[in-house]
Amino acid sequence: MSRPSGAVWGRGVQTRAAGRPPPEYYWDGDHWSYTGGQHGDGREKSASEFARTTAAPNDPLAFLKAIDCFHSRGRDFELIHVGPKKGAWLDAATRARKPMTALEFGTQIGYSAIRIAHCLSPGSHLWTIEPNPENADLAEKNLKHVGLDKMVTVLRGKLEDVWQRVPCPVDLIFMDHSRAAYLRELKGLERWGYVAQGTVVITDNIGGQHGSHGHAKAEEYAAYVRGSHGYVSAFHWGDDDGIEVSEFIGLDASARPQVISEEWTNAGQPDQMSTHDHTKDAEDASQQCAAYDSSKSRTSTAGSRRWGPARAPPQLSLSDKLSPTLDECSMLPNLVVFDLDGVCWNPEMYQTRGGPPFRLLAGGNAAKNSAGEEIKLHSAVLRVWKLILDARAQKLNVHLAVASSSRPNKALPLLQTINIAPGTSMRDAVGDLLKMYYAKGKGKRPHLLELLEQTGVAPEKVLFLDDNEDNIKSVDGLGITAFLVRGGLTEVAWRKALEAYCRNSS
């Protein structure tokens, strides 16, 4: 297809200034990827200073156009940003979804964060993740300059470093970091509950030149969201590559998308928020950059305009963050105790021949042991365990414990293999509230007595889930709620267990 003349938008890192240290790379599971997010010649800082100098404070549109003009000045000024053409689709998707919570991967200097935040409704908030501290500093300065710093939180690091500060699920996700990591990142977000029905996922740098760095992995990502897996998806060309806009509707055949409708799919290019005209790129860049170069200390006298009042991040309760039928926040016990075999996974450890090492399978909810046997978590385990972990992060008095007679030489390595959040395994989540032994003739009574003494939780604030009737009967008289789980921990079983707990503790 034909490409417009002038600037090329979306080109990745191609040059590095002589004398600068080499960029840092990391192993992304498939090959080494560059994660510095900078060209290495200081242009990101120069672009930020240029935009803050030429654009009046509190004017996001002027700032965005200034960045675009800097990019258009020539090859040595090109930036790693979504640009105005694909950015228009980012704006349109944000406005259509009307998210209260948004999450961005790859802040860079804050260009796309400004586009998203400018489209947010009052009371909404964006969390944006940036591993490069220099970029994060520039982004915060730029966001403050345009008056959107109260609507955006810049998180330094990677998701596994900052996940406790991000609400779950989120309404809108924008990925613009490593193409090679897109699919793995999305599956992790699904597994850990950040993606729920109605979540819109927007991904930059899809398509483009075959053989370019990360192209094959970007195509795998596109094939995943276009091949159902609960998504409806639409692709839109930019210049060098395109942007994918996907909406998760789940596997219910009757579910219908709210954003990626037939009208959306058939729509033409939306109006660009900065009224950007590619044919004027060179002229605008020449005039603005010349003025900037002639006097870097120049301060714009243009009138300022504030785009909405300053707003603090919304204080989300756990029930705001989750969207089940029940208000899980108000129903959570102070101590939730899980059996493992039959409740959390199947088959039970005694039924398997192999043991460690375990190999985590795609999707993160199953693993294979040394004999090639697959042990799979029941459907609600990851979400429920993460719910409890999130509650603890919110300083709620909620503990997660295990009372099991499973074989420790197998169960413990499996707990360590499966993550319920980035960088947090099931074993990490339990901590020292792990009672794993066989008490002949006593069921789980000794386990629960130890946990009650260790935590100091009142018995009426405890929920115990087991799949063995004898174990349930063994805790009679302790004053706890013991719920018999048949067929593993499903969403239905979890809701019934919470209902039983509420009846007994009220």
Coordinates of C-alpha atoms in Angstrom, one line a residue:
M1 CA 0.0 0.0 0.0
S2 CA 1.2 3.6 -0.6
R3 CA 2.8 5.5 2.2
P4 CA 2.5 9.3 2.8
S5 CA 5.5 11.4 2.0
G6 CA 7.4 13.1 4.8
A7 CA 8.0 11.6 8.3
V8 CA 7.9 7.9 9.0
W9 CA 6.0 7.1 12.2
G10 CA 6.7 4.1 14.4
R11 CA 10.2 3.3 13.3
G12 CA 12.1 1.6 16.1
V13 CA 15.6 2.1 17.5
Q14 CA 18.1 2.2 14.6
T15 CA 20.9 4.5 15.6
R16 CA 23.2 5.1 18.6
A17 CA 25.5 8.0 19.0
A18 CA 29.2 7.4 18.9
G19 CA 30.8 7.2 22.4
R20 CA 27.6 6.3 24.1
P21 CA 27.5 3.1 26.1
P22 CA 25.8 0.1 24.4
P23 CA 22.2 -0.4 25.2
E24 CA 21.1 -3.0 27.8
Y25 CA 19.4 -6.1 26.6
Y26 CA 17.4 -8.7 28.4
W27 CA 16.3 -12.3 27.6
D28 CA 12.5 -12.2 26.9
G29 CA 12.0 -15.9 26.7
D30 CA 12.7 -16.2 22.9
H31 CA 15.6 -14.0 22.2
W32 CA 17.5 -10.9 23.5
S33 CA 15.4 -7.7 23.4
Y34 CA 16.5 -4.1 23.8
T35 CA 14.5 -2.5 26.6
G36 CA 16.2 0.9 27.0
G37 CA 13.6 2.8 25.1
Q38 CA 16.1 5.4 24.0
H39 CA 18.2 6.1 20.9
G40 CA 21.2 6.9 23.1
D41 CA 22.0 10.3 21.7
G42 CA 19.9 12.4 24.1
R43 CA 17.1 13.2 21.6
E44 CA 14.4 12.1 24.0
K45 CA 15.5 14.9 26.4
S46 CA 15.9 17.3 23.6
A47 CA 12.4 16.5 22.3
S48 CA 10.9 17.0 25.7
E49 CA 12.6 20.3 26.3
F50 CA 11.6 21.5 22.8
A51 CA 7.9 20.6 23.4
R52 CA 7.8 22.2 26.9
T53 CA 9.4 25.3 25.5
T54 CA 7.2 25.7 22.4
A55 CA 3.9 24.5 23.9
A56 CA 2.0 26.6 26.4
P57 CA 1.5 25.0 29.9
N58 CA -1.7 23.0 30.3
D59 CA -2.2 22.5 26.5
P60 CA -1.8 18.8 25.7
L61 CA -2.7 19.3 22.0
A62 CA 0.1 21.9 21.5
F63 CA 2.5 19.6 23.3
L64 CA 1.7 16.6 21.2
K65 CA 2.0 18.6 18.0
A66 CA 5.4 19.9 19.1
I67 CA 6.6 16.3 19.7
D68 CA 5.3 15.3 16.2
C69 CA 7.1 18.3 14.7
F70 CA 10.4 17.5 16.4
H71 CA 10.1 13.9 15.0
S72 CA 9.5 15.3 11.6
R73 CA 12.7 17.3 11.5
G74 CA 14.7 14.4 10.1
R75 CA 16.2 11.0 10.7
D76 CA 18.3 12.1 13.6
F77 CA 15.2 13.5 15.3
E78 CA 12.9 10.5 14.9
L79 CA 11.4 9.2 18.1
I80 CA 9.9 5.9 19.3
H81 CA 6.3 7.0 19.7
V82 CA 2.9 6.0 18.4
G83 CA 2.6 9.2 16.3
P84 CA -0.6 11.1 15.2
K85 CA -2.0 8.6 12.7
K86 CA -2.1 5.5 14.9
G87 CA -2.6 7.8 17.9
A88 CA -5.9 8.9 16.5
W89 CA -7.1 5.2 16.8
L90 CA -5.7 5.2 20.4
D91 CA -7.8 8.3 21.1
A92 CA -10.9 6.9 19.5
A93 CA -10.7 3.6 21.4
T94 CA -10.1 5.4 24.7
R95 CA -13.1 7.6 24.1
A96 CA -15.3 4.7 23.0
R97 CA -14.4 2.5 26.0
K98 CA -14.6 5.4 28.6
P99 CA -12.3 3.6 31.0
M100 CA -12.2 4.4 34.7
T101 CA -8.8 2.5 34.9
A102 CA -6.2 2.3 32.2
L103 CA -2.7 0.6 32.1
E104 CA 0.1 1.4 29.7
F105 CA 3.3 -0.6 29.0
G106 CA 6.1 1.6 27.7
T107 CA 5.7 5.2 28.9
Q108 CA 8.8 6.5 27.0
I109 CA 8.6 10.3 27.4
G110 CA 4.8 10.3 28.0
Y111 CA 3.5 11.0 24.5
S112 CA 0.9 8.2 24.4
A113 CA 0.1 8.7 28.1
I114 CA -0.8 12.3 27.3
R115 CA -3.1 11.1 24.5
I116 CA -4.8 8.6 26.7
A117 CA -5.2 10.9 29.7
H118 CA -6.5 13.7 27.6
C119 CA -9.4 11.4 26.5
L120 CA -10.2 10.1 30.0
S121 CA -13.4 11.0 31.8
P122 CA -13.4 12.8 35.2
G123 CA -12.4 10.5 38.0
S124 CA -10.5 8.1 35.7
H125 CA -6.8 7.3 36.0
L126 CA -3.9 5.9 34.0
W127 CA -1.1 3.8 35.4
T128 CA 1.9 3.7 33.0
I129 CA 4.9 1.4 33.4
E130 CA 8.4 2.5 32.3
P131 CA 11.6 0.5 33.1
N132 CA 14.0 3.3 32.0
P133 CA 14.4 5.9 34.9
E134 CA 15.5 8.6 32.5
N135 CA 12.4 8.2 30.4
A136 CA 10.2 8.1 33.6
D137 CA 11.7 11.4 34.8
L138 CA 11.0 13.0 31.4
A139 CA 7.5 11.7 31.3
E140 CA 6.6 13.1 34.7
K141 CA 7.9 16.5 33.7
N142 CA 6.0 16.4 30.5
L143 CA 2.8 15.3 32.2
K144 CA 3.1 18.1 34.7
H145 CA 3.7 20.6 32.0
V146 CA 0.4 19.7 30.2
G147 CA -1.6 19.6 33.5
L148 CA -2.3 15.9 33.4
D149 CA 0.1 14.7 36.1
K150 CA -2.8 14.2 38.6
M151 CA -4.5 11.7 36.2
V152 CA -1.4 9.6 35.5
T153 CA 0.9 7.6 37.7
V154 CA 4.3 6.7 36.3
L155 CA 5.5 3.4 37.7
R156 CA 9.2 2.7 37.4
G157 CA 10.2 -0.9 36.6
K158 CA 8.3 -3.8 35.1
L159 CA 4.9 -5.2 35.9
E160 CA 6.4 -7.8 38.3
D161 CA 7.9 -4.8 40.3
V162 CA 4.8 -2.7 40.5
W163 CA 1.7 -4.9 40.1
Q164 CA 0.4 -4.3 43.6
R165 CA -0.1 -0.6 42.7
V166 CA -2.2 -1.4 39.6
P167 CA -6.0 -2.0 40.0
C168 CA -7.3 -5.3 38.8
P169 CA -9.0 -5.7 36.4
V170 CA -8.4 -2.7 34.2
D171 CA -10.7 -1.3 31.6
L172 CA -8.1 -0.4 28.9
I173 CA -4.6 -1.6 28.2
F174 CA -2.1 0.0 25.8
M175 CA 1.0 -2.0 24.9
D176 CA 3.9 -0.2 23.2
H177 CA 7.1 -1.8 24.6
S178 CA 8.7 -5.0 23.3
R179 CA 6.8 -6.6 20.4
A180 CA 8.5 -9.9 21.3
A181 CA 6.8 -9.7 24.8
Y182 CA 3.3 -8.8 23.7
L183 CA 1.7 -12.2 23.6
R184 CA 3.4 -13.4 26.8
E185 CA 2.4 -10.2 28.5
L186 CA -1.2 -10.5 27.5
K187 CA -1.5 -14.1 28.6
G188 CA -0.1 -13.1 32.0
L189 CA -2.6 -10.3 32.3
E190 CA -5.4 -12.7 31.5
R191 CA -4.1 -15.2 34.0
W192 CA -3.7 -12.7 36.8
G193 CA -7.1 -11.2 36.3
Y194 CA -6.2 -7.8 34.7
V195 CA -8.3 -8.7 31.6
A196 CA -12.0 -9.0 32.2
Q197 CA -15.1 -8.8 30.0
G198 CA -15.1 -5.4 28.3
T199 CA -11.4 -4.8 28.7
V200 CA -10.0 -3.1 25.5
V201 CA -6.4 -4.0 24.6
I202 CA -4.6 -1.6 22.1
T203 CA -1.3 -2.7 20.8
D204 CA 1.2 -0.7 18.7
N205 CA 3.7 -1.8 16.0
I206 CA 1.7 -4.7 14.6
G207 CA 2.4 -5.7 11.0
G208 CA 5.1 -3.8 9.1
Q209 CA 8.2 -5.1 7.5
H210 CA 8.8 -8.8 7.5
G211 CA 12.0 -9.8 9.1
S212 CA 12.2 -6.7 11.3
H213 CA 13.0 -7.2 15.0
G214 CA 10.1 -8.6 16.8
H215 CA 7.9 -8.9 13.7
A216 CA 7.3 -12.6 14.0
K217 CA 6.3 -12.3 17.6
A218 CA 4.0 -9.4 16.9
E219 CA 2.3 -11.6 14.2
E220 CA 1.8 -14.3 16.8
Y221 CA 0.1 -11.8 19.1
A222 CA -2.1 -10.6 16.2
A223 CA -3.1 -14.2 15.4
Y224 CA -4.0 -14.9 19.0
V225 CA -6.4 -11.9 19.4
R226 CA -7.9 -12.4 15.9
G227 CA -8.3 -16.1 16.4
S228 CA -11.0 -15.6 19.1
H229 CA -9.7 -16.7 22.5
G230 CA -12.5 -14.5 23.7
Y231 CA -11.5 -11.4 21.7
V232 CA -12.9 -9.4 18.8
S233 CA -10.2 -7.4 17.1
A234 CA -9.6 -4.8 14.4
F235 CA -6.4 -3.7 12.7
H236 CA -5.6 -0.2 11.4
W237 CA -2.6 0.9 9.4
G238 CA -0.3 3.7 10.3
D239 CA 2.6 4.3 8.1
D240 CA 5.4 1.7 8.7
D241 CA 3.1 -0.6 10.7
G242 CA -0.3 -0.6 12.3
I243 CA -2.2 -0.7 15.6
E244 CA -4.4 -3.6 16.8
V245 CA -7.6 -2.7 18.9
S246 CA -9.1 -5.7 20.6
E247 CA -11.9 -6.2 23.1
F248 CA -12.3 -9.1 25.4
I249 CA -15.9 -10.4 25.5
G250 CA -15.2 -13.9 26.9
L251 CA -16.2 -17.3 25.5
D252 CA -20.0 -16.8 25.8
A253 CA -21.4 -17.0 22.3
S254 CA -24.1 -14.6 23.2
A255 CA -21.7 -11.8 24.4
R256 CA -21.5 -8.8 22.1
P257 CA -18.7 -6.2 22.0
Q258 CA -19.3 -2.7 23.2
V259 CA -16.4 -1.0 21.4
I260 CA -15.3 -3.2 18.5
S261 CA -18.6 -3.2 16.8
E262 CA -19.3 -3.6 13.1
E263 CA -19.4 0.2 12.8
W264 CA -16.0 0.4 14.4
T265 CA -14.5 -2.2 12.1
N266 CA -15.9 -0.4 9.0
A267 CA -15.0 3.1 10.1
G268 CA -12.5 5.2 8.3
Q269 CA -9.6 7.0 9.8
P270 CA -10.8 9.0 12.9
D271 CA -10.1 12.7 13.2
Q272 CA -6.6 13.2 14.6
M273 CA -6.7 14.9 18.0
S274 CA -4.0 17.3 17.2
T275 CA -5.5 18.2 13.7
H276 CA -2.2 16.9 12.3
D277 CA -1.5 17.5 8.7
H278 CA 1.3 15.4 7.3
T279 CA 1.8 17.7 4.3
K280 CA 2.7 20.5 6.8
D281 CA 5.1 18.4 8.8
A282 CA 8.3 19.8 7.3
E283 CA 7.1 23.4 7.3
D284 CA 5.8 23.2 10.9
A285 CA 9.0 21.5 12.1
S286 CA 11.2 24.0 10.3
Q287 CA 9.5 27.0 11.7
Q288 CA 9.1 25.8 15.3
C289 CA 12.6 24.2 15.5
A290 CA 14.2 27.3 14.0
A291 CA 12.5 29.4 16.6
Y292 CA 13.6 27.0 19.4
D293 CA 17.2 26.9 18.1
S294 CA 17.5 30.7 18.0
S295 CA 16.6 31.0 21.6
K296 CA 16.3 27.9 23.8
S297 CA 15.3 30.1 26.8
R298 CA 12.3 31.5 25.0
T299 CA 9.1 31.1 26.9
S300 CA 5.8 30.9 25.0
T301 CA 3.3 33.7 25.7
A302 CA 0.4 31.9 24.2
G303 CA -2.7 31.7 26.4
S304 CA -2.9 28.6 28.6
R305 CA -5.8 26.2 28.7
R306 CA -6.5 23.6 31.4
W307 CA -8.1 20.4 30.1
G308 CA -10.2 19.5 33.1
P309 CA -9.5 20.0 36.8
A310 CA -6.6 18.2 38.6
R311 CA -7.8 14.9 39.9
A312 CA -6.1 12.5 42.3
P313 CA -6.1 8.7 41.5
P314 CA -9.4 7.2 42.5
Q315 CA -9.4 5.2 45.7
L316 CA -10.6 1.8 44.6
S317 CA -12.1 -0.7 47.0
L318 CA -11.6 -4.4 46.2
S319 CA -15.2 -4.6 45.0
D320 CA -14.5 -1.8 42.6
K321 CA -11.5 -3.7 41.3
L322 CA -13.3 -6.9 40.6
S323 CA -16.5 -7.6 38.8
P324 CA -18.0 -10.9 40.1
T325 CA -21.7 -11.2 41.1
L326 CA -20.9 -11.0 44.8
D327 CA -19.2 -8.2 46.7
E328 CA -16.2 -10.2 47.5
C329 CA -14.5 -7.5 49.5
S330 CA -17.2 -7.4 52.2
M331 CA -17.4 -11.2 52.2
L332 CA -13.8 -12.2 52.6
P333 CA -12.9 -14.0 55.8
N334 CA -9.8 -13.1 57.8
L335 CA -8.4 -16.5 57.1
V336 CA -9.0 -18.7 54.0
V337 CA -7.5 -22.2 54.2
F338 CA -7.2 -24.4 51.2
D339 CA -6.6 -28.1 50.8
L340 CA -4.5 -28.7 47.7
D341 CA -5.2 -32.2 46.1
G342 CA -8.7 -32.2 44.6
V343 CA -9.4 -28.6 45.6
C344 CA -6.6 -26.6 43.9
W345 CA -5.4 -29.1 41.3
N346 CA -6.0 -32.5 39.7
P347 CA -4.8 -35.2 39.6
E348 CA -3.7 -35.6 43.2
M349 CA 0.0 -36.0 43.9
Y350 CA -0.3 -39.6 45.1
Q351 CA -1.9 -40.5 41.7
T352 CA 1.2 -39.3 39.7
R353 CA 4.4 -41.2 39.0
G354 CA 6.6 -38.2 38.3
G355 CA 7.7 -35.3 40.4
P356 CA 9.9 -32.3 40.1
P357 CA 11.2 -30.6 38.2
F358 CA 7.9 -29.2 36.9
R359 CA 7.6 -27.3 33.6
L360 CA 4.9 -24.6 33.5
L361 CA 2.7 -24.9 30.5
A362 CA 1.3 -22.1 28.3
G363 CA -1.5 -20.2 30.1
G364 CA 0.2 -20.6 33.5
N365 CA -2.5 -22.8 35.0
A366 CA -0.9 -26.2 34.4
A367 CA 2.5 -27.9 34.6
K368 CA 4.1 -31.1 33.6
N369 CA 6.1 -33.2 35.9
S370 CA 9.3 -35.3 35.2
A371 CA 7.1 -38.1 33.8
G372 CA 5.3 -35.8 31.4
E373 CA 2.1 -36.0 33.4
E374 CA 0.0 -32.8 33.4
I375 CA -1.3 -31.3 36.7
K376 CA -3.9 -28.7 36.1
L377 CA -5.3 -26.0 38.4
H378 CA -9.1 -25.9 38.8
S379 CA -10.7 -23.0 37.1
A380 CA -11.1 -20.4 39.9
V381 CA -7.8 -21.1 41.8
L382 CA -5.6 -18.4 40.3
R383 CA -8.2 -15.7 40.4
V384 CA -9.3 -16.5 44.0
W385 CA -5.7 -16.7 45.3
K386 CA -4.9 -13.4 43.6
L387 CA -8.0 -11.8 45.1
I388 CA -6.8 -12.7 48.5
L389 CA -3.3 -11.4 47.7
D390 CA -4.7 -8.2 46.4
A391 CA -6.8 -7.8 49.6
R392 CA -3.6 -8.1 51.6
A393 CA -1.9 -5.5 49.4
Q394 CA -4.9 -3.2 50.2
K395 CA -4.0 -3.7 53.9
L396 CA -7.1 -5.8 54.6
N397 CA -6.8 -8.3 57.4
V398 CA -7.0 -11.4 55.1
H399 CA -4.6 -14.4 55.2
L400 CA -4.2 -17.3 52.9
A401 CA -3.2 -20.7 54.2
V402 CA -2.8 -24.3 53.2
A403 CA -3.9 -27.4 55.2
S404 CA -2.9 -30.4 53.2
S405 CA -1.9 -34.0 53.5
S406 CA -0.4 -34.0 50.0
R407 CA 3.2 -35.3 49.3
P408 CA 5.5 -32.4 50.2
N409 CA 8.3 -33.6 47.8
K410 CA 5.9 -33.0 44.9
A411 CA 3.4 -30.4 46.1
L412 CA 6.0 -27.9 47.3
P413 CA 7.9 -27.6 44.0
L414 CA 4.6 -27.4 42.2
L415 CA 3.5 -24.5 44.4
Q416 CA 6.8 -22.8 43.6
T417 CA 6.4 -23.3 39.9
I418 CA 3.0 -21.7 39.4
N419 CA 2.6 -17.9 39.7
I420 CA -0.5 -16.1 40.8
A421 CA 1.0 -12.7 40.1
P422 CA 4.1 -11.5 38.4
G423 CA 7.1 -12.6 40.5
T424 CA 4.8 -14.2 43.2
S425 CA 4.4 -18.0 43.2
M426 CA 1.6 -19.9 45.0
R427 CA 4.3 -20.9 47.6
D428 CA 5.2 -17.2 48.1
A429 CA 1.6 -16.3 48.7
V430 CA 1.2 -18.9 51.5
G431 CA 4.3 -17.9 53.3
D432 CA 4.6 -19.7 56.7
L433 CA 0.9 -20.5 56.8
L434 CA 1.6 -23.9 55.3
K435 CA 0.6 -27.1 57.2
M436 CA 1.4 -30.1 55.1
Y437 CA 1.4 -33.5 56.8
Y438 CA -0.8 -36.6 57.3
A439 CA -2.4 -36.9 60.8
K440 CA -3.8 -40.4 60.9
G441 CA -7.3 -40.6 62.2
K442 CA -7.4 -36.8 63.0
G443 CA -8.2 -35.4 59.5
K444 CA -7.4 -31.7 59.3
R445 CA -8.2 -30.7 62.9
P446 CA -4.5 -30.5 63.9
H447 CA -3.7 -28.3 60.9
L448 CA -6.5 -25.8 61.7
L449 CA -5.7 -25.7 65.4
E450 CA -2.1 -24.7 64.5
L451 CA -3.3 -22.1 62.0
L452 CA -5.7 -20.6 64.5
E453 CA -2.9 -20.3 67.1
Q454 CA -0.4 -18.9 64.6
T455 CA -2.6 -16.2 63.2
G456 CA -4.7 -15.3 66.2
V457 CA -7.8 -15.2 63.9
A458 CA -11.1 -15.9 65.6
P459 CA -12.6 -19.2 64.5
E460 CA -15.8 -17.6 63.2
K461 CA -13.6 -15.6 60.7
V462 CA -12.2 -18.7 59.1
L463 CA -13.2 -20.4 55.9
F464 CA -11.8 -23.9 55.2
L465 CA -12.2 -25.6 51.8
D466 CA -11.6 -29.4 51.4
D467 CA -12.8 -32.1 49.1
N468 CA -12.9 -34.9 51.7
E469 CA -16.0 -35.3 54.0
D470 CA -13.9 -36.8 56.8
N471 CA -11.6 -33.8 56.8
I472 CA -14.7 -31.5 56.9
K473 CA -16.1 -33.5 59.9
S474 CA -12.8 -33.5 61.7
V475 CA -13.0 -29.7 62.3
D476 CA -16.5 -29.9 63.8
G477 CA -16.7 -27.9 67.0
L478 CA -13.9 -25.4 66.2
G479 CA -16.4 -22.7 65.2
I480 CA -15.0 -22.3 61.7
T481 CA -16.9 -22.6 58.4
A482 CA -15.8 -25.8 56.6
F483 CA -17.0 -26.1 53.0
L484 CA -17.0 -29.4 51.0
V485 CA -15.7 -28.7 47.5
R486 CA -16.8 -31.2 44.9
G487 CA -15.0 -31.3 41.5
G488 CA -12.4 -28.6 42.4
L489 CA -12.5 -24.9 43.1
T490 CA -14.7 -23.4 40.4
E491 CA -16.4 -19.9 40.5
V492 CA -19.7 -21.6 41.5
A493 CA -18.0 -23.4 44.4
W494 CA -16.2 -20.3 45.6
R495 CA -19.4 -18.3 45.6
K496 CA -21.3 -21.0 47.5
A497 CA -18.4 -21.2 50.0
L498 CA -18.5 -17.4 50.6
E499 CA -22.3 -17.5 51.0
A500 CA -21.9 -20.3 53.6
Y501 CA -19.3 -18.4 55.5
C502 CA -21.4 -15.2 55.5
R503 CA -24.4 -17.2 56.9
N504 CA -22.3 -18.7 59.6
S505 CA -20.4 -15.6 60.6
S506 CA -23.4 -13.2 60.6

